[in-house]
Amino acid sequence: MVSFFVTLRNRLYDVGIIKQMRSPFPVISIGNISVGGTGKTPCTLMIARMFDDERIPISLLSSGYKRLGKGIVTIVQNKQLKSSINPATVGDEVYMHAESGLYNTVLSSQPKYKGLAEFSTPILIDDGFQHRKIFRDIDIVLINRKDLHEVLLPIGRLRESQSSLKRAHIIICTDDTPEEEIRMFMNDQAVFARVSIHMDTPYVLDEHLYKELFDTTPIMAVAGIANPERFLQTLLDNQYDVQHVKWFEDHADYTESTIQLLCQEAKKQGCSTIAITEKDAVKLRDYIMLFHKYAIQLLVIPIHAELIEGKQLVQQLLLSICSQYIVKE
């Protein structure tokens, strides 16, 4: 039944019975076909950095999933993060994007299409593959081995079937799945690329409180993300001594009592360092003094995405629709 309605909806868009909204600026969507963490945030930041390197201004449109605020909220304007904004009202992931300094404009808008008129540069849509109300000049879809063998919700994890990959202009594989296994689902003209998602240089969240070198042995890992096991594996792959873990639901809403319990649990396990993701860091920094009270430091583990196959083809395709926006020095 789910498959029927998803297929019908896509068909109505394909034949133009349901009309799409168009922006006067190029629109690039980055999404996937499954629920859960597949690396969209680091890959979106990777694409934003590509534009930044080419001196092309780029903006971000997001729904701000699980945010408390409503309507359209401007988070960044003219590359300036608005001081009145916080992660709870706009969404933790979009706030993380906003802090990167890569975007001319950042908006949280639910539904996304209502914010389309607010932009004056090319636009990246975060998690936009299923948001077909907006016309996209380029659809980028992330894929991995699990997605090729999954089934649709509610039995499986897929939001759309593998056949929907035919709509994508760029397929980015996030693991070591052979290209030929993915090619059978792709459009003949689509670009195949592969990305490496790895740990960047860790940093202490509140450096002015912790002048001394941080001790990472042993550590407690804490995460409120869709795929915490991948976070744990990243720590283990980088030789961190993970003594204990504590997982929360994706986009967790942390409270003072939660933090107190976390600190007590860390102390009980003999851990004076808690390793966290950058997505959690934008929310946990508000409680830094409470962590400091318990003599616990927060070690942020940034994740970096880098194209290791197909980079030149991806860049060429992006530049083909955005090169006129290059800012001359």
Coordinates of C-alpha atoms in Angstrom, one line a residue:
M1 CA 0.0 0.0 0.0
V2 CA 2.8 2.4 0.9
S3 CA 4.6 1.5 -2.4
F4 CA 1.4 2.3 -4.4
F5 CA 0.9 5.8 -2.9
V6 CA 4.6 6.7 -3.2
T7 CA 4.7 5.5 -6.8
L8 CA 1.4 7.4 -7.6
R9 CA 2.7 10.6 -6.1
N10 CA 6.0 10.5 -8.0
R11 CA 4.1 9.7 -11.2
L12 CA 1.9 12.7 -10.8
Y13 CA 4.9 14.9 -10.4
D14 CA 6.7 13.2 -13.3
V15 CA 3.8 13.9 -15.8
G16 CA 3.2 17.4 -14.4
I17 CA -0.2 16.9 -12.9
I18 CA 1.1 18.1 -9.6
K19 CA 3.0 21.3 -10.3
Q20 CA 6.4 22.1 -8.9
M21 CA 7.6 25.5 -7.7
R22 CA 10.7 27.0 -9.3
S23 CA 13.3 29.3 -8.0
P24 CA 15.0 31.9 -10.2
F25 CA 18.3 30.5 -8.8
P26 CA 19.7 27.0 -9.3
V27 CA 18.5 24.4 -6.7
I28 CA 20.5 21.4 -5.7
S29 CA 18.9 18.8 -3.4
I30 CA 20.9 16.4 -1.2
G31 CA 19.0 13.5 0.1
N32 CA 18.6 9.7 0.3
I33 CA 15.9 7.0 0.0
S34 CA 16.1 5.7 3.6
V35 CA 15.4 6.9 7.1
G36 CA 18.2 7.3 9.6
G37 CA 21.8 8.6 9.5
T38 CA 23.4 8.2 6.1
G39 CA 25.9 11.1 6.1
K40 CA 23.7 13.9 4.7
T41 CA 25.0 16.6 7.0
P42 CA 28.8 16.1 6.3
C43 CA 28.0 15.6 2.6
T44 CA 25.9 18.8 2.4
L45 CA 28.8 20.7 4.1
M46 CA 31.2 19.1 1.6
I47 CA 29.1 20.4 -1.3
A48 CA 28.9 23.9 0.4
R49 CA 32.7 23.9 0.7
M50 CA 33.0 23.1 -3.1
F51 CA 31.0 26.2 -3.8
D52 CA 33.0 28.3 -1.3
D53 CA 36.2 27.2 -3.0
E54 CA 34.9 28.3 -6.3
R55 CA 33.8 31.7 -4.8
I56 CA 30.1 30.9 -5.6
P57 CA 27.7 32.1 -2.9
I58 CA 25.4 29.3 -1.7
S59 CA 22.4 29.2 0.7
L60 CA 20.7 26.4 2.6
L61 CA 17.0 25.5 2.9
S62 CA 16.0 23.0 5.6
S63 CA 12.8 22.0 7.4
G64 CA 14.7 22.2 10.7
Y65 CA 13.5 18.7 11.7
K66 CA 12.1 18.5 15.2
R67 CA 12.5 22.2 15.9
L68 CA 10.3 24.0 18.3
G69 CA 9.7 27.0 16.1
K70 CA 7.1 27.4 13.3
G71 CA 6.9 28.9 9.9
I72 CA 9.9 30.5 8.2
V73 CA 12.9 31.4 10.3
T74 CA 16.0 33.2 8.9
I75 CA 19.0 31.9 10.7
V76 CA 21.8 33.4 8.6
Q77 CA 21.5 36.5 6.4
N78 CA 24.4 37.9 4.4
K79 CA 26.7 35.3 6.1
Q80 CA 25.8 36.6 9.5
L81 CA 24.3 34.2 12.1
K82 CA 21.5 36.0 13.9
S83 CA 22.2 36.3 17.6
S84 CA 18.6 35.6 18.7
I85 CA 18.6 32.1 17.1
N86 CA 19.2 28.9 19.1
P87 CA 19.3 25.2 18.1
A88 CA 16.0 24.4 19.7
T89 CA 13.9 26.8 17.7
V90 CA 15.5 26.1 14.3
G91 CA 16.8 22.5 14.5
D92 CA 20.2 21.2 15.7
E93 CA 21.4 20.1 12.2
V94 CA 20.5 23.3 10.5
Y95 CA 22.1 25.3 13.3
M96 CA 25.3 23.3 12.9
H97 CA 25.2 24.3 9.2
A98 CA 24.7 27.9 10.1
E99 CA 27.7 28.0 12.3
S100 CA 30.0 26.8 9.5
G101 CA 30.1 30.2 7.9
L102 CA 29.7 28.7 4.4
Y103 CA 26.3 30.0 3.6
N104 CA 25.0 33.3 2.4
T105 CA 21.5 32.6 3.8
V106 CA 20.2 29.7 6.0
L107 CA 16.5 29.2 6.4
S108 CA 14.3 26.8 8.4
S109 CA 11.0 26.5 6.7
Q110 CA 8.2 23.9 7.1
P111 CA 7.1 23.1 4.5
K112 CA 10.3 23.8 2.6
Y113 CA 8.7 25.3 -0.5
K114 CA 7.3 28.3 1.4
G115 CA 10.8 29.6 2.0
L116 CA 11.9 29.4 -1.6
A117 CA 11.3 33.1 -2.4
E118 CA 13.6 34.3 0.4
F119 CA 16.9 33.5 -1.4
S120 CA 19.2 35.5 -3.6
T121 CA 21.8 32.8 -4.4
P122 CA 21.9 29.2 -5.6
I123 CA 20.3 27.0 -3.0
L124 CA 21.1 23.7 -1.3
I125 CA 18.1 21.8 0.0
D126 CA 19.0 19.6 3.0
D127 CA 17.2 16.2 2.8
G128 CA 15.2 17.2 -0.2
F129 CA 14.9 14.1 -2.4
Q130 CA 11.3 13.4 -1.3
H131 CA 10.3 17.1 -1.3
R132 CA 9.2 17.2 -4.9
K133 CA 7.1 20.4 -4.6
I134 CA 10.3 22.3 -5.4
F135 CA 11.9 21.8 -8.8
R136 CA 15.5 20.8 -8.5
D137 CA 18.2 21.5 -11.1
I138 CA 20.3 18.7 -9.6
D139 CA 19.3 15.9 -7.3
I140 CA 22.1 14.3 -5.3
V141 CA 21.3 11.1 -3.6
L142 CA 23.4 9.2 -1.0
I143 CA 23.3 5.5 -1.1
N144 CA 24.9 2.5 0.7
R145 CA 24.8 -1.3 0.6
K146 CA 21.9 -1.6 3.0
D147 CA 19.7 0.7 0.9
L148 CA 20.0 -1.6 -2.1
H149 CA 18.5 -4.6 -0.1
E150 CA 16.0 -2.8 2.1
V151 CA 12.2 -2.5 1.6
L152 CA 9.7 0.3 2.1
L153 CA 8.4 1.6 5.4
P154 CA 6.8 0.4 7.7
I155 CA 8.4 -3.0 7.2
G156 CA 11.8 -1.7 6.2
R157 CA 13.7 1.6 6.3
L158 CA 13.1 2.9 2.8
R159 CA 11.1 6.1 2.1
E160 CA 11.2 5.3 -1.6
S161 CA 12.0 2.2 -3.6
Q162 CA 15.4 1.8 -5.3
S163 CA 13.7 2.6 -8.7
S164 CA 13.4 6.2 -7.6
L165 CA 17.2 6.5 -8.0
K166 CA 16.5 7.0 -11.7
R167 CA 15.5 10.6 -10.8
A168 CA 19.0 11.4 -9.4
H169 CA 21.6 13.3 -11.4
I170 CA 24.4 12.3 -9.0
I171 CA 24.6 9.2 -6.9
I172 CA 27.1 9.3 -4.0
C173 CA 28.0 6.0 -2.5
T174 CA 28.9 6.3 1.2
D175 CA 30.6 2.8 1.6
D176 CA 32.5 0.3 -0.5
T177 CA 29.6 -1.1 -2.5
P178 CA 30.9 -1.8 -6.1
E179 CA 29.8 0.8 -8.6
E180 CA 28.3 -1.9 -10.9
E181 CA 25.8 -2.9 -8.1
I182 CA 24.5 0.7 -7.9
R183 CA 24.7 1.4 -11.7
M184 CA 21.8 -0.9 -12.4
F185 CA 19.5 1.4 -10.5
M186 CA 20.8 4.7 -12.0
N187 CA 19.9 6.8 -14.9
D188 CA 22.3 6.3 -17.8
Q189 CA 23.3 9.9 -17.7
A190 CA 23.8 10.1 -14.0
V191 CA 27.2 10.7 -12.3
F192 CA 28.5 8.1 -9.9
A193 CA 30.7 9.2 -7.1
R194 CA 32.0 7.8 -3.8
V195 CA 32.7 9.6 -0.6
S196 CA 34.9 8.9 2.4
I197 CA 33.3 10.0 5.7
H198 CA 35.9 10.1 8.4
M199 CA 36.9 11.8 11.7
D200 CA 38.4 15.3 11.5
T201 CA 40.5 16.8 14.2
P202 CA 38.7 16.5 17.6
Y203 CA 38.5 19.6 19.8
V204 CA 37.4 20.4 23.4
L205 CA 34.1 22.2 23.4
D206 CA 35.0 24.9 25.9
E207 CA 38.7 25.7 25.4
H208 CA 38.8 28.7 27.6
L209 CA 37.8 26.5 30.6
Y210 CA 40.2 23.7 29.8
K211 CA 43.7 25.1 29.4
E212 CA 45.3 21.8 30.0
L213 CA 45.6 19.0 27.4
F214 CA 42.6 16.8 27.5
D215 CA 42.9 13.2 28.6
T216 CA 40.9 10.8 26.4
T217 CA 41.5 7.6 28.4
P218 CA 39.0 6.3 29.2
I219 CA 36.0 8.1 27.7
M220 CA 32.2 7.9 27.7
A221 CA 30.5 8.3 24.3
V222 CA 27.2 10.2 24.2
A223 CA 25.1 10.8 21.1
G224 CA 21.6 11.8 20.1
I225 CA 21.8 10.8 16.4
A226 CA 20.2 8.3 14.1
N227 CA 23.1 6.0 13.9
P228 CA 25.1 6.1 17.1
E229 CA 26.8 2.8 16.4
R230 CA 28.7 4.4 13.5
F231 CA 29.8 7.1 15.9
L232 CA 31.1 4.5 18.3
Q233 CA 32.9 2.7 15.5
T234 CA 34.6 5.9 14.5
L235 CA 35.9 6.3 18.0
L236 CA 37.1 2.7 18.1
D237 CA 38.7 3.0 14.7
N238 CA 40.7 6.0 16.0
Q239 CA 42.0 4.1 19.1
Y240 CA 39.8 5.8 21.7
D241 CA 39.3 3.8 24.9
V242 CA 35.5 3.9 25.1
Q243 CA 34.6 2.7 28.6
H244 CA 30.9 3.4 28.4
V245 CA 28.2 4.6 26.0
K246 CA 24.9 6.5 26.4
W247 CA 22.6 6.8 23.4
F248 CA 19.6 9.2 23.1
E249 CA 17.0 9.4 20.3
D250 CA 17.9 11.4 17.2
H251 CA 17.7 15.2 17.8
A252 CA 17.5 14.6 21.5
D253 CA 16.3 17.5 23.7
Y254 CA 18.8 17.7 26.6
T255 CA 17.8 19.2 30.0
E256 CA 19.7 20.2 33.1
S257 CA 18.5 17.0 34.9
T258 CA 19.7 14.9 31.9
I259 CA 23.1 16.5 32.0
Q260 CA 23.4 15.9 35.8
L261 CA 22.6 12.2 35.3
L262 CA 25.1 12.0 32.4
C263 CA 27.9 13.5 34.6
Q264 CA 27.1 11.2 37.5
E265 CA 27.1 8.2 35.1
A266 CA 30.4 9.2 33.6
K267 CA 32.0 9.6 37.0
K268 CA 30.7 6.2 38.1
Q269 CA 32.3 4.7 35.0
G270 CA 35.6 6.5 35.8
C271 CA 35.4 8.8 32.8
S272 CA 36.3 12.5 33.0
T273 CA 35.9 13.0 29.2
I274 CA 32.7 12.6 27.3
A275 CA 32.9 12.3 23.5
I276 CA 30.1 13.9 21.5
T277 CA 29.1 14.6 18.0
E278 CA 29.0 18.1 16.5
K279 CA 25.2 17.9 16.2
D280 CA 25.0 17.3 20.0
A281 CA 27.6 20.0 20.7
V282 CA 25.4 22.8 19.5
K283 CA 23.0 21.9 22.3
L284 CA 25.3 20.8 25.0
R285 CA 27.4 23.9 25.0
D286 CA 24.6 25.6 26.9
Y287 CA 25.4 23.3 29.8
I288 CA 29.2 23.7 29.7
M289 CA 29.3 25.2 33.2
L290 CA 27.4 22.2 34.6
F291 CA 29.9 19.8 33.0
H292 CA 32.7 21.9 34.4
K293 CA 31.2 21.6 37.9
Y294 CA 31.6 17.9 37.6
A295 CA 35.1 18.3 36.2
I296 CA 34.1 16.7 32.9
Q297 CA 35.3 17.9 29.6
L298 CA 33.5 17.5 26.3
L299 CA 35.5 16.2 23.4
V300 CA 33.8 17.0 20.1
I301 CA 34.3 14.5 17.2
P302 CA 33.8 16.3 13.9
I303 CA 33.0 14.3 10.8
H304 CA 34.4 15.2 7.4
A305 CA 33.2 14.0 4.0
E306 CA 35.6 13.9 1.0
L307 CA 34.9 12.7 -2.5
I308 CA 37.3 9.9 -3.4
E309 CA 35.7 9.0 -6.8
G310 CA 34.0 11.1 -9.3
K311 CA 35.0 14.5 -7.8
Q312 CA 35.8 16.2 -11.1
L313 CA 32.5 15.0 -12.7
V314 CA 30.5 16.3 -9.7
Q315 CA 32.3 19.6 -9.8
Q316 CA 31.7 20.0 -13.5
L317 CA 28.0 19.3 -13.2
L318 CA 27.6 21.8 -10.3
L319 CA 29.5 24.5 -12.1
S320 CA 27.5 23.9 -15.3
I321 CA 24.5 25.5 -13.6
C322 CA 26.2 27.9 -11.1
S323 CA 29.3 29.3 -12.8
Q324 CA 27.6 32.6 -13.6
Y325 CA 27.4 33.3 -9.9
I326 CA 31.1 33.3 -9.3
V327 CA 32.2 36.4 -7.4
K328 CA 35.1 38.0 -9.2
E329 CA 38.0 39.1 -7.0

